[in-house]
mmCIF file of C-alpha atoms in Angstrom:
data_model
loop_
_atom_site.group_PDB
_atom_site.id
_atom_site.type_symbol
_atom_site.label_atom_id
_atom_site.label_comp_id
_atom_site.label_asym_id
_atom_site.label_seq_id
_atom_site.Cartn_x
_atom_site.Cartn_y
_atom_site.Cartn_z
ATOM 1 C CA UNK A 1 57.308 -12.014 11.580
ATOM 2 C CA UNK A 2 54.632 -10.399 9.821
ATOM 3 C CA UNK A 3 54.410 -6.613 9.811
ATOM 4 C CA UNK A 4 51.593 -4.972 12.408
ATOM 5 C CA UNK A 5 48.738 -3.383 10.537
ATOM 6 C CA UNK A 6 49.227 0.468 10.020
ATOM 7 C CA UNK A 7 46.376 2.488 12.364
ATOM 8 C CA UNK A 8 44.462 5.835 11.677
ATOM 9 C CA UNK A 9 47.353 7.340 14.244
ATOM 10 C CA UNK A 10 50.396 5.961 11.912
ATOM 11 C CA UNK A 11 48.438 7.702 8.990
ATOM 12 C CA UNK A 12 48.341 10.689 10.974
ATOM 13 C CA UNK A 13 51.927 10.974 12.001
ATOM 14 C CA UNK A 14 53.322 10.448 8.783
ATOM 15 C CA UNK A 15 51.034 13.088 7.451
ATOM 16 C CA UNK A 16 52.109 15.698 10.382
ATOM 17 C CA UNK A 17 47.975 16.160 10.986
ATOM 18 C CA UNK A 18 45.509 15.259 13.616
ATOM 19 C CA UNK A 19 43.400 11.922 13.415
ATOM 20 C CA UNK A 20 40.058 13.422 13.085
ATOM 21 C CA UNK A 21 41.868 15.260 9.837
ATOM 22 C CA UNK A 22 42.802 12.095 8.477
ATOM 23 C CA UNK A 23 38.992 11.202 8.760
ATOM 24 C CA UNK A 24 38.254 13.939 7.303
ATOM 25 C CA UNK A 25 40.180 13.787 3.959
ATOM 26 C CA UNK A 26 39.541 9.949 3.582
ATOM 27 C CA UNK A 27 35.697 10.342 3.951
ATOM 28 C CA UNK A 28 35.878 14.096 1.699
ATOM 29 C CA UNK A 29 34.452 16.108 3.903
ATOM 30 C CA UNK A 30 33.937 20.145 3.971
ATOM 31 C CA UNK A 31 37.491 21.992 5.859
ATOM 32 C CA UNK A 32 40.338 20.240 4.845
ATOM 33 C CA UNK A 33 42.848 21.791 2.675
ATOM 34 C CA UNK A 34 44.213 20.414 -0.877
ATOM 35 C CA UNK A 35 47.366 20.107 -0.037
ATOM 36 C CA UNK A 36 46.838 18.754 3.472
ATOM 37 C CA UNK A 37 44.149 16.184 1.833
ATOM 38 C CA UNK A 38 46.919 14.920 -0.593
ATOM 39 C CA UNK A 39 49.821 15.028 2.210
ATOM 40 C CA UNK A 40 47.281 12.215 4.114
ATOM 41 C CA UNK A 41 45.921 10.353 0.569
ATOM 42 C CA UNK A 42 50.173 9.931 0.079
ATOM 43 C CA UNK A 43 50.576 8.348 3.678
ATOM 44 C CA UNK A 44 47.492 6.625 3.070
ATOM 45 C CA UNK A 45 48.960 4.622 0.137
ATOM 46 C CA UNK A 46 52.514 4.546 1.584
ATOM 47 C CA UNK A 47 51.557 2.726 4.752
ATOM 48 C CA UNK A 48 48.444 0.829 2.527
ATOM 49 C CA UNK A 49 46.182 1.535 5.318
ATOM 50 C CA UNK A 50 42.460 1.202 5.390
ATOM 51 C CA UNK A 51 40.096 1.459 7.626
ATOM 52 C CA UNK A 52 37.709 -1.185 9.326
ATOM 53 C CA UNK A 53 34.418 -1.467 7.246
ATOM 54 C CA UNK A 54 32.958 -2.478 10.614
ATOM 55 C CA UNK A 55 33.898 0.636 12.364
ATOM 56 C CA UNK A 56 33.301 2.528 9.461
ATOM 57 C CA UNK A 57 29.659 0.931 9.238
ATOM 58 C CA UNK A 58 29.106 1.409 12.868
ATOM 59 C CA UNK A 59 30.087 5.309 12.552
ATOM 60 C CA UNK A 60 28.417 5.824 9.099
ATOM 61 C CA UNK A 61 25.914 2.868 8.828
ATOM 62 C CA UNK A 62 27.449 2.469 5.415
ATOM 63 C CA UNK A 63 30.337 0.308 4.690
ATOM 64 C CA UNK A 64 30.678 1.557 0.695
ATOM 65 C CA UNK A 65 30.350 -2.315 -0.161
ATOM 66 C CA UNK A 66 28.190 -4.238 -2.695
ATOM 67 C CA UNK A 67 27.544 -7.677 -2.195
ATOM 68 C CA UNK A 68 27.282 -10.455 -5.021
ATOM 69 C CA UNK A 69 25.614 -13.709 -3.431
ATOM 70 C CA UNK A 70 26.183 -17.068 -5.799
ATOM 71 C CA UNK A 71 25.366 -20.550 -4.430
ATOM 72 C CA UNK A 72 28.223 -21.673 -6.357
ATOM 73 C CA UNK A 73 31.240 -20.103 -8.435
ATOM 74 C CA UNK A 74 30.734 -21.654 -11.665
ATOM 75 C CA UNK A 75 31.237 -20.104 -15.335
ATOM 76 C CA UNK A 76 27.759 -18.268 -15.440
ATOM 77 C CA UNK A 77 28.007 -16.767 -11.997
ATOM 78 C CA UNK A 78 31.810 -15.699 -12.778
ATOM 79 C CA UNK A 79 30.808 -13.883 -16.220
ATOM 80 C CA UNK A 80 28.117 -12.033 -14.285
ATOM 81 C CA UNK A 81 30.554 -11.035 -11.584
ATOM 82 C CA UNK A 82 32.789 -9.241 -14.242
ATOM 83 C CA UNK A 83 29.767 -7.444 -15.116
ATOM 84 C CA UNK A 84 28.972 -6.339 -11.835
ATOM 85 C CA UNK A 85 32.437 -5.576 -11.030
ATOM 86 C CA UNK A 86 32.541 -3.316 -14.548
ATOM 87 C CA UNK A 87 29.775 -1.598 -13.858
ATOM 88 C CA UNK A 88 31.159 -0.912 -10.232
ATOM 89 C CA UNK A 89 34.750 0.409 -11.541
ATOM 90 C CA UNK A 90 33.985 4.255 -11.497
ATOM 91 C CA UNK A 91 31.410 4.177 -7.848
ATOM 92 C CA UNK A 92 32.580 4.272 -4.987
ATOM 93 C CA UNK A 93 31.512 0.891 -3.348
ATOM 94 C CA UNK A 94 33.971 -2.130 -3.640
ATOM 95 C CA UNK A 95 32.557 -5.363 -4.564
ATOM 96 C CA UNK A 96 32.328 -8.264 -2.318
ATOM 97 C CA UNK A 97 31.244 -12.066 -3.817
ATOM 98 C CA UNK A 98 30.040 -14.693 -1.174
ATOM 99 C CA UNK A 99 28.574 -17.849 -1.183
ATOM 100 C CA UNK A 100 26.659 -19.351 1.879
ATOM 101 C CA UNK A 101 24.898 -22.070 -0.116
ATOM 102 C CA UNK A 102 25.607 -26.248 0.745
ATOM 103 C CA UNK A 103 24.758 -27.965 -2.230
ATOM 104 C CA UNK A 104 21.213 -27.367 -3.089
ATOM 105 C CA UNK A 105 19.613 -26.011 0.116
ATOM 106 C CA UNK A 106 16.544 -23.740 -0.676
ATOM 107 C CA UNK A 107 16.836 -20.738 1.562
ATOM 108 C CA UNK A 108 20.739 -19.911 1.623
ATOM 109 C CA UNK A 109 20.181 -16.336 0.736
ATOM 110 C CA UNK A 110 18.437 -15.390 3.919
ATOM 111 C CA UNK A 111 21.315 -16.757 6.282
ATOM 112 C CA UNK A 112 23.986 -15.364 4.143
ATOM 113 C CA UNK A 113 21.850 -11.774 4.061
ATOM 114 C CA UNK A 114 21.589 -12.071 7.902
ATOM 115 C CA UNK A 115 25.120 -12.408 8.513
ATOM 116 C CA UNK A 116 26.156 -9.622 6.013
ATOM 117 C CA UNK A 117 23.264 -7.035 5.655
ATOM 118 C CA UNK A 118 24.029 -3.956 8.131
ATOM 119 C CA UNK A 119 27.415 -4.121 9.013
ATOM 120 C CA UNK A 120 29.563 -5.163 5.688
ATOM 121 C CA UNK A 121 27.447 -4.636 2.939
ATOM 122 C CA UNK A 122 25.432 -1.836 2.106
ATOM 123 C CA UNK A 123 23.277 -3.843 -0.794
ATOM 124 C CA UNK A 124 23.308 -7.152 -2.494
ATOM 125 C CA UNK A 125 22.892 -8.853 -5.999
ATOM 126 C CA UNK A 126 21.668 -12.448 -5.531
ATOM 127 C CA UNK A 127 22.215 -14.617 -8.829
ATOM 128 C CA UNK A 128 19.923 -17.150 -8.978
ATOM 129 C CA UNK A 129 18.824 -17.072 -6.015
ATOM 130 C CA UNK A 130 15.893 -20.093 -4.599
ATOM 131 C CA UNK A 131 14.322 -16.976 -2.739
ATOM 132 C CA UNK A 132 13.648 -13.452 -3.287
ATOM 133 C CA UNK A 133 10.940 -12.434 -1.434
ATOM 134 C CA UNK A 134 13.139 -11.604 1.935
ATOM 135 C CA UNK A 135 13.072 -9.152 5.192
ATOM 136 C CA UNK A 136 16.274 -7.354 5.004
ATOM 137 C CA UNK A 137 17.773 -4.348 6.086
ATOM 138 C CA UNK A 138 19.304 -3.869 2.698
ATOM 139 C CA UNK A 139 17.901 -2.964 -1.275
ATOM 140 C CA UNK A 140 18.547 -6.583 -3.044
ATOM 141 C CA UNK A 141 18.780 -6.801 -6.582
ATOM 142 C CA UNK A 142 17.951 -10.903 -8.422
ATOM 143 C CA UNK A 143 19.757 -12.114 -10.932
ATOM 144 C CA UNK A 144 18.225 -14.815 -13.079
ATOM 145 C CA UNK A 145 15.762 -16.145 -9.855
ATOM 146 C CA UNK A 146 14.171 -19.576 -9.402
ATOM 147 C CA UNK A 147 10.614 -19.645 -9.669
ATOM 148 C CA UNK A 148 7.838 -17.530 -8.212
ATOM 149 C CA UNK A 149 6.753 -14.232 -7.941
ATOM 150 C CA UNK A 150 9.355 -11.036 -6.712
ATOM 151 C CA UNK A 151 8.750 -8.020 -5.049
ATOM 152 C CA UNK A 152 12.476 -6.518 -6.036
ATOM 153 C CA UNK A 153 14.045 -5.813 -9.663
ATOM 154 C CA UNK A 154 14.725 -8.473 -11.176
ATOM 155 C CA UNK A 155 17.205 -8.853 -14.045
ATOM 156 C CA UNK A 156 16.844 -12.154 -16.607
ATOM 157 C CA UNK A 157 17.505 -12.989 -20.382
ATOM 158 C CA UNK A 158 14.853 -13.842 -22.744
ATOM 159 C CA UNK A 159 15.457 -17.954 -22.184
ATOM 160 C CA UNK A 160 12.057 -18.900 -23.875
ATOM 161 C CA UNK A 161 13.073 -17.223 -27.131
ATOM 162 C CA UNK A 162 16.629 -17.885 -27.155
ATOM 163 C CA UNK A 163 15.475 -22.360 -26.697
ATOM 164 C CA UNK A 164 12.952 -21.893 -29.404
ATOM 165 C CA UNK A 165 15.436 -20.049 -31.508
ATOM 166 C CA UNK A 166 18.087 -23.351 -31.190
ATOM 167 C CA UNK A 167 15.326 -25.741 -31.469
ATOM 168 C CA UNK A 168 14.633 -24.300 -34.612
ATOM 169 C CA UNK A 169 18.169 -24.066 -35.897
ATOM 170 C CA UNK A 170 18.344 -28.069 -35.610
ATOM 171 C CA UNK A 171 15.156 -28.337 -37.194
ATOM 172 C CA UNK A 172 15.976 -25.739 -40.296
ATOM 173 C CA UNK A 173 18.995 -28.007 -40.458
ATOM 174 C CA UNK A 174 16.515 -31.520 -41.457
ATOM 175 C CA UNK A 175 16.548 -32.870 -37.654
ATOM 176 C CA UNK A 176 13.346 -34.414 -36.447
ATOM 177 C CA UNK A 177 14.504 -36.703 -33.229
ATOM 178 C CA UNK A 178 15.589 -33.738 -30.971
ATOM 179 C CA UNK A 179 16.545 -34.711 -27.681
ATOM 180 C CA UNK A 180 16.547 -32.005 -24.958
ATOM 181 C CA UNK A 181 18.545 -32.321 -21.357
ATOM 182 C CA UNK A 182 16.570 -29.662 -19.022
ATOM 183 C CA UNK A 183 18.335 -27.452 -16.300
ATOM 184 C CA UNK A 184 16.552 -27.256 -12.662
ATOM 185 C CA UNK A 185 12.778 -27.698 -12.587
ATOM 186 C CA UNK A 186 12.609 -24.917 -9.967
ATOM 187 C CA UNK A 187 14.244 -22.218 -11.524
ATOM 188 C CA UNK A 188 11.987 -20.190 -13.809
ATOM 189 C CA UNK A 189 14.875 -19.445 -16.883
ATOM 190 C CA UNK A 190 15.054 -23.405 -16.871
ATOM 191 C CA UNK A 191 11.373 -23.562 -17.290
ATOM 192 C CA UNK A 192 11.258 -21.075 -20.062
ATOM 193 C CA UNK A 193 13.798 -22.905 -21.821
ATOM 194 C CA UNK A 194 11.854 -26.176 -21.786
ATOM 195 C CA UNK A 195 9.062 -24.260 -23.028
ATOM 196 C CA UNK A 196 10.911 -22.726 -26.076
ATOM 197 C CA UNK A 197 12.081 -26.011 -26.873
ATOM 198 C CA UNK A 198 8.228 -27.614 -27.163
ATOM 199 C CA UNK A 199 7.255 -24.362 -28.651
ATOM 200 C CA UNK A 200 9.688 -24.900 -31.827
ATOM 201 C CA UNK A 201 8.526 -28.672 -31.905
ATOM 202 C CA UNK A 202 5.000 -27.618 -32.290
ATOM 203 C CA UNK A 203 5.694 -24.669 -34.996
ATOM 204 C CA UNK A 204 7.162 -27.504 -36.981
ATOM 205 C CA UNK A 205 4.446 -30.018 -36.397
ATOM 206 C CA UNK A 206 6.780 -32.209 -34.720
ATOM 207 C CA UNK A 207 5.322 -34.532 -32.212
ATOM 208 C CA UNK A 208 6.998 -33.941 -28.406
ATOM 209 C CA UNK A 209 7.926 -37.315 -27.404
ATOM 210 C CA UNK A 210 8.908 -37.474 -23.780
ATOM 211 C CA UNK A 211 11.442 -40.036 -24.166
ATOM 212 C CA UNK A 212 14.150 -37.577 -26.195
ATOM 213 C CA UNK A 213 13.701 -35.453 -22.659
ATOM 214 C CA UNK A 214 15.592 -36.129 -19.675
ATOM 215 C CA UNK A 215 16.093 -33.894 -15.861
ATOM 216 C CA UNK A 216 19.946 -33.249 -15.617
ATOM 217 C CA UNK A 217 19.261 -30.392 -12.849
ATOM 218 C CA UNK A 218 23.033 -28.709 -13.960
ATOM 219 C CA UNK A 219 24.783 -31.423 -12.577
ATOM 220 C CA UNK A 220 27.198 -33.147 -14.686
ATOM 221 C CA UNK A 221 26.884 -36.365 -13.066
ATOM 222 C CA UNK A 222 22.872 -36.532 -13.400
ATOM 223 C CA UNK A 223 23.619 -34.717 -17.435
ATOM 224 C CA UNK A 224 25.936 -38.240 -17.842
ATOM 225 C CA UNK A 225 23.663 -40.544 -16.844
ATOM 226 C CA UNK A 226 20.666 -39.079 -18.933
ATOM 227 C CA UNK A 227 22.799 -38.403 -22.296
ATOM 228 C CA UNK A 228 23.842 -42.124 -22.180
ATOM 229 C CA UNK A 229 20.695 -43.347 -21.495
ATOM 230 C CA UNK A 230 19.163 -41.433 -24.257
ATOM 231 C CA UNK A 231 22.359 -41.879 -26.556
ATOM 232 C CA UNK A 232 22.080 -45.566 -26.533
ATOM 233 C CA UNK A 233 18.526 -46.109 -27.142
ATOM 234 C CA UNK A 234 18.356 -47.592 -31.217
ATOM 235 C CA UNK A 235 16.261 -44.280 -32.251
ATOM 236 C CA UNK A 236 18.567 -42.225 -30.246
ATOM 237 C CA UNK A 237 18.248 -38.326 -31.094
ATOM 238 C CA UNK A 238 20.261 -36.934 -34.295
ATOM 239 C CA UNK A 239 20.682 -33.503 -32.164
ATOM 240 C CA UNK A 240 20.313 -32.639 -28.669
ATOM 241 C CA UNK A 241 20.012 -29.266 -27.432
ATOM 242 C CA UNK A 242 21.126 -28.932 -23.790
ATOM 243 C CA UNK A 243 19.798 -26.273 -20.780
ATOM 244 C CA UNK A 244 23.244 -24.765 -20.482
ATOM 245 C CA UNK A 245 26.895 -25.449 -21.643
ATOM 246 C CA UNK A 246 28.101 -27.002 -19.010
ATOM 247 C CA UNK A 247 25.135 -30.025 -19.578
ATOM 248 C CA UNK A 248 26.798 -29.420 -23.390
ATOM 249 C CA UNK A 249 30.325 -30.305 -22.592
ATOM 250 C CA UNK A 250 29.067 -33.264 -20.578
ATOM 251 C CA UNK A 251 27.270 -34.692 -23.655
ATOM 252 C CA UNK A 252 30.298 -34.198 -25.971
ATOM 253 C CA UNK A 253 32.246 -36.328 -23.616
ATOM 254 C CA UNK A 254 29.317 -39.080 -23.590
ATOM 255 C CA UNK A 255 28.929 -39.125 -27.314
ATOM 256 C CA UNK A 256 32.643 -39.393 -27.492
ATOM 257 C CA UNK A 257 32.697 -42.295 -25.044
ATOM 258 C CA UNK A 258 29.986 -44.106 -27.418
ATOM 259 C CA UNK A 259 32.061 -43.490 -30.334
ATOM 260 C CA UNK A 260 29.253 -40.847 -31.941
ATOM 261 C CA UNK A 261 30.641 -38.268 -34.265
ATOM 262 C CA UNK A 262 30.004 -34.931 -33.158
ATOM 263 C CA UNK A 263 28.444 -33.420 -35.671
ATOM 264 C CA UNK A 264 28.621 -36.136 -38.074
ATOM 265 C CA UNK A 265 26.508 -38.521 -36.022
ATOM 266 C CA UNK A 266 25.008 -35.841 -33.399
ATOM 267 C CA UNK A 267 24.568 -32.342 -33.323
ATOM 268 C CA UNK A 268 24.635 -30.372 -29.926
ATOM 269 C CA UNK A 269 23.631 -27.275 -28.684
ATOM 270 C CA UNK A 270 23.978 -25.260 -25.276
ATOM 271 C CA UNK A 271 23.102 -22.511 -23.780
ATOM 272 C CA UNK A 272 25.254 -19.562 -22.415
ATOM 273 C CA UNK A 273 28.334 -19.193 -24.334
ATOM 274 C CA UNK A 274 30.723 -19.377 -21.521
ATOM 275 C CA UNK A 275 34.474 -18.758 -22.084
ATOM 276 C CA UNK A 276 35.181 -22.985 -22.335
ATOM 277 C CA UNK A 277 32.570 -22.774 -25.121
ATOM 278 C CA UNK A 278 34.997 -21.642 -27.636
ATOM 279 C CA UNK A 279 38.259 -23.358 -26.560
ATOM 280 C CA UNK A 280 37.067 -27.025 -27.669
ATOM 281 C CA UNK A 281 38.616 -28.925 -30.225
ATOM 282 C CA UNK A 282 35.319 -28.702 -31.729
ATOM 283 C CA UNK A 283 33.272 -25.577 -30.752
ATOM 284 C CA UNK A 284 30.145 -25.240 -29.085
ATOM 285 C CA UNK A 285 27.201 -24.060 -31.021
ATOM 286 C CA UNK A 286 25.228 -21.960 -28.011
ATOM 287 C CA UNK A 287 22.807 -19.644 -27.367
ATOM 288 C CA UNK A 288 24.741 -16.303 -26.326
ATOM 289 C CA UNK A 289 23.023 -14.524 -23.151
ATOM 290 C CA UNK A 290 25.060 -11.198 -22.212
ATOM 291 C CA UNK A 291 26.103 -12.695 -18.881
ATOM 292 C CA UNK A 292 28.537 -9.588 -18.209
ATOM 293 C CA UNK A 293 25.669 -7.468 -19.246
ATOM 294 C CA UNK A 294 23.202 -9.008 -16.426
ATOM 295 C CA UNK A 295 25.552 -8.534 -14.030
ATOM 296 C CA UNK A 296 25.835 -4.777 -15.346
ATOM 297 C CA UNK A 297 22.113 -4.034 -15.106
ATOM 298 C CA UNK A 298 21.774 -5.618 -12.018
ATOM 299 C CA UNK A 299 24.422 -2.908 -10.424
ATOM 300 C CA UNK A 300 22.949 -0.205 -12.135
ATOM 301 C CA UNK A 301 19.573 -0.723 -10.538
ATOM 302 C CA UNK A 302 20.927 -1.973 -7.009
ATOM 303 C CA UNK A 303 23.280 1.556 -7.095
ATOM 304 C CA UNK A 304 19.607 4.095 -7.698
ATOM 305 C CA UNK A 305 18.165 1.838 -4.971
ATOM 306 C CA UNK A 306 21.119 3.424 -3.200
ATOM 307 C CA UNK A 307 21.211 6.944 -3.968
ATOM 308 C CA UNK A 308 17.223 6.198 -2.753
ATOM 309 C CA UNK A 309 15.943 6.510 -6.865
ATOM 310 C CA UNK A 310 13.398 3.966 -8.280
ATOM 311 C CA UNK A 311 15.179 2.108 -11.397
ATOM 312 C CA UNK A 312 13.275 2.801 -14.867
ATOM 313 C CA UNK A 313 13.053 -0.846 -14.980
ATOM 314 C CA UNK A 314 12.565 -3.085 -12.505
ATOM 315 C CA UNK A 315 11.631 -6.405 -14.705
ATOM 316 C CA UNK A 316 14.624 -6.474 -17.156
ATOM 317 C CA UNK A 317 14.786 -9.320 -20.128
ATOM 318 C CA UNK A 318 17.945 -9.348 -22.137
ATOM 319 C CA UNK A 319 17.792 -10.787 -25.578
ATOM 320 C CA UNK A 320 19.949 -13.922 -26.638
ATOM 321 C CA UNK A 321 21.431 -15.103 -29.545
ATOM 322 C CA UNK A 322 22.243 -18.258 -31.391
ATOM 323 C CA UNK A 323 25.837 -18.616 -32.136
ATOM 324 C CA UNK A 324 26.374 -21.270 -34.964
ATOM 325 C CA UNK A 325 29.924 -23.443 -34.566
ATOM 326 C CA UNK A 326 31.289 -26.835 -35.061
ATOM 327 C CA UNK A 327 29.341 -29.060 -32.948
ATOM 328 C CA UNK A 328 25.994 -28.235 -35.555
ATOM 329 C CA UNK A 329 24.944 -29.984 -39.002
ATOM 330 C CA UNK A 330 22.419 -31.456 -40.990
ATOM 331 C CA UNK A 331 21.713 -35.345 -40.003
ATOM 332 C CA UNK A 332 23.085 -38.042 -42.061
#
């Protein structure tokens, strides 16, 4: 059977004091003694009781929780909830992630603020979020939004120069049939990236050619089906620079499936540098954006929304950088 749930009252009779003391020295306030604060902090921890952030919300209208909203836990949103949970270490908020997206729906963050917003969280991060212009109770912080104007900070990394900077790489290296595999069309860092990549084409007086582009939207399954068709064609790219890593690791699996040498016979770039990036047998050349760090900045600005300060910043680009490995070299 499992054990009940220690109350405020099992605090207070192990501590010898009153329950409205015991409220008292958990929330800090003014009249309670050292000693008698520590005596209840000790039967706090010894019983592992804590109390209801829904009562506590109701009392306080604060609950002392952040939340992070992701439509999906994948490597980019996981590397900027370290960050936000780094940067949260020495407040005195907890951190709550939550997901209330299905698949692609447009619109999740406004149910998932609804049910949260008031009652157990006192402010939210939303990373890459289809919406950021919404009525809440709540300061919001974006990470990394789709596209479209924001009235809230907003926290992104430079994707236009960090594209242009890879595109440029594989063209310093003697490649001329670049093939690109795009992110979302809707979400404004994939839209820079496309636009770094033509960029680079047209510093080099390269011609864009639409058929070395193809949608794969983040999916791996729509990434597959685009790298093989443009893989097979008989003047197939030499390099192919992809939206993000995951798209990345999708094409190394193609090219391996069509028995092309990776870098030998085609040279691949991503764009992230998530953890997997470096644990291939044959390493991802990426472009590095400080995923932790977004999450970081992000925090810091939601937390002065919270103590009621304006942030410095409020449109925040972090730069990138191109990380040369294994999966780059010159065409043969």
């Amino acid at each position: 059977m499992s054990q009940r749930r220690p109350t405020i009252h099992d605090v207070a009779d192990r501590a010898g004091v009153s329950v409205a003391t015991v409220s008292k020295a958990m929330n800090g306030r003014y009249g309670v003694a050292t000693e008698t604060a520590d005596r209840v902090l000790r039967a706090v921890a010894e019983l592992g009781y804590e109390s209801s952030l829904i009562a506590r919300s109701m009392r306080s209208h604060r609950t002392g929780v952040i939340g992070v909203l992701v439509a999906d836990f994948e490597p980019f949103s996981a590397e900027v909830l370290k960050g936000v949970g780094e940067a949260l270490r020495d407040s005195r908020y907890d951190l709550l992630a939550y997901t209330g997206s299905r698949g692609d729906e447009d619109g999740w963050e406004r149910r998932s603020l609804s049910r949260l917003s008031g009652t157990l969280i006192d402010g939210a991060i939303m990373v890459t979020p289809t919406v950021v212009n919404v009525s809440t109770e709540v300061p919001l912080v974006a990470v990394d939004p789709h596209a479209g104007p924001a009235d809230l900070p907003i926290v992104e990394c430079d994707s236009f120069g960090g594209a242009r900077e890879a595109t440029h790489y594989l063209i310093e290296l003697g490649h001329r049939r670049i093939g690109y595999i795009a992110g979302r069309a809707d979400l404004r860092s994939s839209i820079a990236r496309d636009a770094g990549y033509r960029r680079a084409l047209a510093d080099a007086g390269i011609r864009f050619d639409p058929a070395y582009v193809g949608a794969g939207r983040y999916q791996e399954a729509t990434v597959r089906e685009v790298a093989i068709d443009m893989l097979s064609a008989p003047d197939r790219p030499t390099a192919v620079f992809a939206a993000n890593d995951i798209s990345a690791l999708a094409i190394l699996q193609v090219a391996a499936e069509l028995h092309l040498d990776v870098p030998r016979d085609l040279s691949i770039v991503g764009f992230d540098d998530i953890p997997e990036a470096t644990r291939l047998a044959t390493p991802l050349t990426t472009v590095r954006q400080p995923m932790g760090r977004l999450g970081a900045e992000a925090a810091g600005m939601l937390l002065a929304l919270l103590r009621g300060e304006q942030p410095e910043v409020t449109h925040l680009r972090l730069p990138t950088k191109l990380i040369p490995r294994a999966t780059t070299a010159p065409p043969r």
